[in-house]
Amino acid sequence: MAIDTKQFFNNKFGEQQVNGSALAGFRKKGLELFNHVGIPPVKHEEWKYTRVNSLFNDGLRYDLNPAAPSAADIEKFRLPHTVSATSLFFINGVYNESLSEIKHAAKDLVILPLETAAAGEYSDLVEKHLGHSASYHPDGIHALNAAFTHGGVFILAKKNRLIEEPVYIYHITDSRGGFTFAQPRILVYAEKQSQVQLVEYYGTLGNEGSFTNEVIEIVAEEASVVDYYKIQHEGAEANHVGTTHVRQLGKCLTNAVTISLSGGLIRNNLNMIMESEHGESHMYGLYLLNGKTHVDNHTIVDNVQPHCFSNELYKGIMDEKSTGVFNGKIFVRQDAQKTNAYQSNKNILLGDSANVNTKPQLEIFADDVKCSHGCTIGRLDEEALFYLRTRGISEKNAKSLLLHAFAVDILENIKPQSLKAFVDQIISERLDFNF
Amino acid sequence: MLKIKNLHAGIEEKKILNGINLEIKAGEVHAIMGPNGSGKSTLASVLAGRNSFEVTEGSVEFFDKDLLEMSPEDRARAGMFLAFQYPVEIPGVSTTNFIKTAVNEGRKYRGQEPLDAVAFLKMMKEKMKLVHIDQSLLSRSLNEGFSGGEKKRNEIFQMAMLEPRLAILDETDSGLDIDALRIVANGVNAYRNSDNAFLVVTHYQRLLDYIVPDFVHVLYNGRIVKSGTKELALELEEKGYDFIKNEVELAEQV
C-alpha cells in the first residue's frame, strides 16, 4: 500500500537537528517545496515514464542514523585496483567517516562532512552553491533530498592541483531490515586549474529492496577539468533517482560518463550548465538492460554564455522486458551565440517486449548556433551480421561482436583503466563476448 | 565442387533467377557476365546464404552437401567465400580480431586446433604482402573509413586468410583504378591452384584480362543464355550486351 508521503516525511523531518545546524534553513526550504509540490504523480510530464511514486509504500525504512554494516559486507563492493585510492562510503545515504579512507593529500583535496564545511571555513561556498540544481528540478523528489540534507559530503579540489587518482564514492544501502530509503548529498568544488575525477558506485545489501535519491552538485571554476563517472550495477530490487548537476563557472572542461548495467527503476538526471564562454562538456551514457530494469536518462545542457561546445552520446541495448528512456534537452539562451551543441541517442532493441522512449528537445533563443540531435532505434544491422557470418563466424558470436562494438564506443571515454576494464568485463560477460 | 541445378530465386514477389544451371570443378575459374539487373549479384548472394532472397526451385550442391540447407557460416566453414561488392563498415570491430575469430571458427569446424598468436601473426604477415595491405589498416575498425580500393583489397586479404575452396568475387573490380585492380587480380592469381575454384561476377571484361577465366557465362533475365571461353568475354566487350539480348529475343521468337 502506498504511504502518505507528506505525513511520513514531515514526521521524519522532526528527527533531524533543526536548531544550530548550518543547513537548517536549507532543509526547511526543501521541506516547504516538498510539501507544496509532493512526489511527482504519473501524469507529470517529466516523470511520465518513470513512476517514482510507486516506490513509497508501507514498511518504507528511512533511518537518519544508520548502523554501519561490517567491513566484510562493505568490502565486496570495492572496485578492483582501488585499495590505495580515496574511498568514501555512504551507508543508507549517510556519509560514514570511519569506513571511508582518504588517501589524497590535504594539499590536493579537502573532504569534509557537508555540515562541517557549511559551519566553517567553506560556509560561503556551501551557501552559494548548495541547491543550485533546484531551479532545474522544481519537483518534490528533488526537494525531498534537500529537506533531508543530512550526512552529506563536501569535496574541494585545490587550486592548481592535478589529482590523478580518482575519488571513489560508494553508496551502500543495507536493505536487510526491509525496503530502505537513502538520500545522499554531495557538493564538489573544483578550484581554478584543478583536475579531479569522481567515480560513483552503488551497492545494496540484502534483497528487501532499496531506493536511493541522490543529489550531487559539481562546481567547476576557470580552467579546471572534472571527470565524473557513474556506474550502476545493482540487483533488480535497487531503485535510484539521481541528479548530477555540473556548473561551469569559468572556461573549463567537464566530462560525464553514465553506465547503467542493472537495477530496478532508475532515473538519472544530468545537467551541464555552461555559464562561462568557451566551456566544453562531454556526456556519454550506456544502458545495457535486461529483465525488467527501467533506466531513464534525462539530460540538460544549458548554454547560458556564448562559444560553448557540448557533445552528448547515449547508447542503449534493451533486452527482455527492459525499458530505456532518453530525454535530452539543450537550451541555448539568447546571449549564447556561437554555441555548438551536439546530441545523439542510439538504441538497439533485442527483446520483443523491450521498450525505448527517446525525446530530444532543443530550445534555441540565439540565432548563430550549431546544434544537432538525432536518435535511432533499431535492431542489429542485418547486413553487418550477414557479412560476419559469411566469414564463418556463428550467428551468436557475430551478434556478440556487434553488440560489444556498439557498447565499447562509450567505454572508450572512461579514462581510469581499471574502471574501464571492470565495466568491459561485465559487458563482455553479459554479451557472451570472449574474443 | 559446386553443382547448381535449375535454380530459381527471388525477393518477395519478384523473380530474379529463372533456372540457373552451372557446374564448377576444382581448378576452374568461371566468369559470370551480364547487363545490370540480369541477376549476377543475386546469384552470388543466394550462394552465400543471404536470407532476403527466397529460393523457390532447384538445388545447389557444394561438395555433395545441400548448400541451401546450410547457414551462411557453415557455407563459409565448408569452404565458400563471398567477396562483397559493397563490403560492410563495422565500427568497433578491429579487423585483426575479426579475422582471427573467423579463421579459428573455421578451424574448429574442420576439427583443427585454433591458431596460436604467433602462427596467426605469421600467416597474417604473409597474406598481407599478397594484397599490399598495411598493418595500420588492419588495426582499424573493419572497413571503417577505408577507401573503395582498400575495402576490396581487404576482401581479397580475408579470402587469402580463410583459404576457401570456392571464392565468389562479386563485382570486385567495380570502383577500382587500374593499380588497385592489378593488386587485387594478382592476389587472386597467387591464390589460384588446382584445388580451388573461382566464380568471378563482373559487368566488364577488363577484370578478365587480369584474372583469366576458363569459362565465361552470360546471364540475362536470370538465366545463363550463353556459355563459352574467355573469347566470349571479348566478343561481349566488342558488341555490347545488346547482341545477347537480340539473340535471346530471336531464339524466343523461334
Tab-separated table of N, CA and C in Angstrom, chain A residues 381-398 401-402 404-406 408-409 433 435, chain B residues 48-50 71-73 76-77 81-82 84 87-88 90-93 97-98 101-102 105 142-143 155 158 162:
chain	number	residue	atom	x	y	z
A	381	ASP	N	22.237	-4.503	-37.134
A	381	ASP	CA	22.392	-4.300	-38.565
A	381	ASP	C	22.502	-5.661	-39.273
A	382	GLU	N	21.449	-5.998	-40.040
A	382	GLU	CA	21.385	-7.313	-40.697
A	382	GLU	C	22.548	-7.517	-41.682
A	383	GLU	N	22.902	-6.444	-42.361
A	383	GLU	CA	23.960	-6.550	-43.373
A	383	GLU	C	25.308	-6.853	-42.706
A	384	ALA	N	25.549	-6.194	-41.573
A	384	ALA	CA	26.797	-6.437	-40.842
A	384	ALA	C	26.816	-7.872	-40.308
A	385	LEU	N	25.665	-8.299	-39.821
A	385	LEU	CA	25.555	-9.655	-39.290
A	385	LEU	C	25.840	-10.687	-40.393
A	386	PHE	N	25.260	-10.457	-41.556
A	386	PHE	CA	25.460	-11.364	-42.689
A	386	PHE	C	26.929	-11.376	-43.116
A	387	TYR	N	27.512	-10.197	-43.162
A	387	TYR	CA	28.923	-10.087	-43.557
A	387	TYR	C	29.808	-10.939	-42.641
A	388	LEU	N	29.590	-10.812	-41.337
A	388	LEU	CA	30.408	-11.576	-40.384
A	388	LEU	C	30.161	-13.078	-40.551
A	389	ARG	N	28.896	-13.438	-40.785
A	389	ARG	CA	28.574	-14.867	-40.913
A	389	ARG	C	29.179	-15.467	-42.178
A	390	THR	N	29.262	-14.678	-43.243
A	390	THR	CA	29.879	-15.224	-44.465
A	390	THR	C	31.371	-15.467	-44.290
A	391	ARG	N	31.914	-15.009	-43.173
A	391	ARG	CA	33.331	-15.286	-42.890
A	391	ARG	C	33.477	-16.489	-41.956
A	392	GLY	N	32.348	-17.111	-41.658
A	392	GLY	CA	32.401	-18.320	-40.835
A	392	GLY	C	32.164	-18.074	-39.356
A	393	ILE	N	31.814	-16.842	-38.999
A	393	ILE	CA	31.548	-16.534	-37.591
A	393	ILE	C	30.085	-16.874	-37.297
A	394	SER	N	29.859	-17.621	-36.231
A	394	SER	CA	28.498	-18.072	-35.929
A	394	SER	C	27.594	-16.878	-35.673
A	395	GLU	N	26.312	-17.087	-35.854
A	395	GLU	CA	25.360	-16.008	-35.657
A	395	GLU	C	25.461	-15.443	-34.239
A	396	LYS	N	25.603	-16.337	-33.266
A	396	LYS	CA	25.685	-15.919	-31.869
A	396	LYS	C	26.925	-15.039	-31.639
A	397	ASN	N	28.062	-15.506	-32.151
A	397	ASN	CA	29.287	-14.724	-31.964
A	397	ASN	C	29.258	-13.419	-32.751
A	398	ALA	N	28.645	-13.468	-33.924
A	398	ALA	CA	28.552	-12.245	-34.732
A	398	ALA	C	27.729	-11.198	-33.988
A	401	LEU	N	29.837	-9.813	-31.149
A	401	LEU	CA	30.847	-8.880	-31.675
A	401	LEU	C	30.230	-7.521	-31.961
A	402	LEU	N	29.079	-7.535	-32.606
A	402	LEU	CA	28.449	-6.272	-32.997
A	402	LEU	C	27.928	-5.504	-31.790
A	404	HIS	N	28.978	-5.775	-28.669
A	404	HIS	CA	30.111	-5.299	-27.877
A	404	HIS	C	30.738	-4.066	-28.524
A	405	ALA	N	30.842	-4.107	-29.853
A	405	ALA	CA	31.402	-2.962	-30.574
A	405	ALA	C	30.533	-1.718	-30.363
A	406	PHE	N	29.230	-1.922	-30.366
A	406	PHE	CA	28.285	-0.824	-30.158
A	406	PHE	C	28.501	-0.198	-28.771
A	408	VAL	N	31.191	-0.601	-26.660
A	408	VAL	CA	32.562	-0.274	-26.274
A	408	VAL	C	32.924	1.153	-26.683
A	409	ASP	N	32.227	1.639	-27.683
A	409	ASP	CA	32.330	3.005	-28.132
A	409	ASP	C	32.200	3.998	-26.964
A	433	PHE	N	30.748	-12.163	-24.941
A	433	PHE	CA	31.815	-11.708	-25.838
A	433	PHE	C	33.147	-12.192	-25.277
A	435	PHE	N	36.429	-12.690	-27.238
A	435	PHE	CA	37.382	-12.778	-28.349
A	435	PHE	C	38.697	-12.122	-27.973
B	48	ALA	N	25.866	-17.439	-51.122
B	48	ALA	CA	26.480	-17.159	-49.813
B	48	ALA	C	25.467	-17.284	-48.678
B	49	GLY	N	24.162	-17.301	-49.015
B	49	GLY	CA	23.161	-17.536	-47.973
B	49	GLY	C	22.457	-16.311	-47.456
B	50	ARG	N	22.407	-15.271	-48.246
B	50	ARG	CA	21.697	-14.071	-47.801
B	50	ARG	C	20.206	-14.390	-47.719
B	71	SER	N	23.656	-22.839	-43.066
B	71	SER	CA	23.687	-21.442	-42.635
B	71	SER	C	24.843	-20.744	-43.359
B	72	PRO	N	24.815	-19.432	-43.438
B	72	PRO	CA	25.920	-18.724	-44.100
B	72	PRO	C	27.276	-19.088	-43.491
B	73	GLU	N	27.306	-19.224	-42.137
B	73	GLU	CA	28.595	-19.512	-41.502
B	73	GLU	C	29.094	-20.913	-41.843
B	76	ALA	N	30.600	-20.913	-45.234
B	76	ALA	CA	31.946	-20.347	-45.184
B	76	ALA	C	32.934	-21.365	-44.639
B	77	ARG	N	32.536	-22.046	-43.571
B	77	ARG	CA	33.434	-23.019	-42.935
B	77	ARG	C	33.690	-24.195	-43.859
B	81	PHE	N	33.519	-18.628	-50.052
B	81	PHE	CA	33.841	-17.249	-49.681
B	81	PHE	C	33.179	-16.304	-50.652
B	82	LEU	N	32.564	-15.254	-50.112
B	82	LEU	CA	31.989	-14.214	-50.968
B	82	LEU	C	32.728	-12.906	-50.724
B	84	PHE	N	32.444	-9.244	-51.111
B	84	PHE	CA	31.269	-8.385	-51.299
B	84	PHE	C	31.527	-7.284	-52.318
B	87	PRO	N	31.579	-4.039	-49.351
B	87	PRO	CA	31.947	-4.540	-48.018
B	87	PRO	C	31.377	-3.633	-46.919
B	88	VAL	N	30.931	-4.238	-45.849
B	88	VAL	CA	30.228	-3.505	-44.803
B	88	VAL	C	31.223	-2.875	-43.830
B	90	ILE	N	32.125	-1.875	-40.196
B	90	ILE	CA	31.669	-2.267	-38.860
B	90	ILE	C	32.512	-1.552	-37.801
B	91	PRO	N	32.039	-0.409	-37.323
B	91	PRO	CA	32.781	0.341	-36.315
B	91	PRO	C	32.933	-0.479	-35.036
B	92	GLY	N	34.090	-0.363	-34.413
B	92	GLY	CA	34.286	-1.003	-33.110
B	92	GLY	C	34.792	-2.431	-33.178
B	93	VAL	N	34.789	-3.028	-34.373
B	93	VAL	CA	35.324	-4.391	-34.504
B	93	VAL	C	36.657	-4.281	-35.238
B	97	ASN	N	41.123	-8.700	-34.998
B	97	ASN	CA	40.331	-9.511	-34.076
B	97	ASN	C	39.275	-10.333	-34.818
B	98	PHE	N	38.662	-9.684	-35.769
B	98	PHE	CA	37.613	-10.298	-36.571
B	98	PHE	C	38.171	-11.464	-37.401
B	101	THR	N	39.011	-14.445	-35.212
B	101	THR	CA	37.791	-15.171	-34.840
B	101	THR	C	37.313	-16.028	-35.999
B	102	ALA	N	37.285	-15.435	-37.189
B	102	ALA	CA	36.784	-16.138	-38.370
B	102	ALA	C	37.672	-17.345	-38.703
B	105	GLU	N	37.159	-20.063	-36.009
B	105	GLU	CA	35.859	-20.753	-36.081
B	105	GLU	C	35.854	-21.756	-37.229
B	142	LEU	N	36.873	-2.548	-38.761
B	142	LEU	CA	36.657	-3.254	-40.020
B	142	LEU	C	36.018	-2.357	-41.092
B	143	ASN	N	36.804	-2.072	-42.115
B	143	ASN	CA	36.361	-1.290	-43.293
B	143	ASN	C	35.960	0.148	-42.983
B	155	GLU	N	38.954	-7.430	-48.791
B	155	GLU	CA	38.173	-8.623	-49.122
B	155	GLU	C	39.095	-9.748	-49.586
B	158	GLN	N	41.070	-11.123	-46.755
B	158	GLN	CA	40.256	-12.063	-45.958
B	158	GLN	C	40.150	-13.407	-46.659
B	162	LEU	N	41.278	-16.984	-45.107
B	162	LEU	CA	40.298	-18.036	-44.837
B	162	LEU	C	40.501	-19.262	-45.727
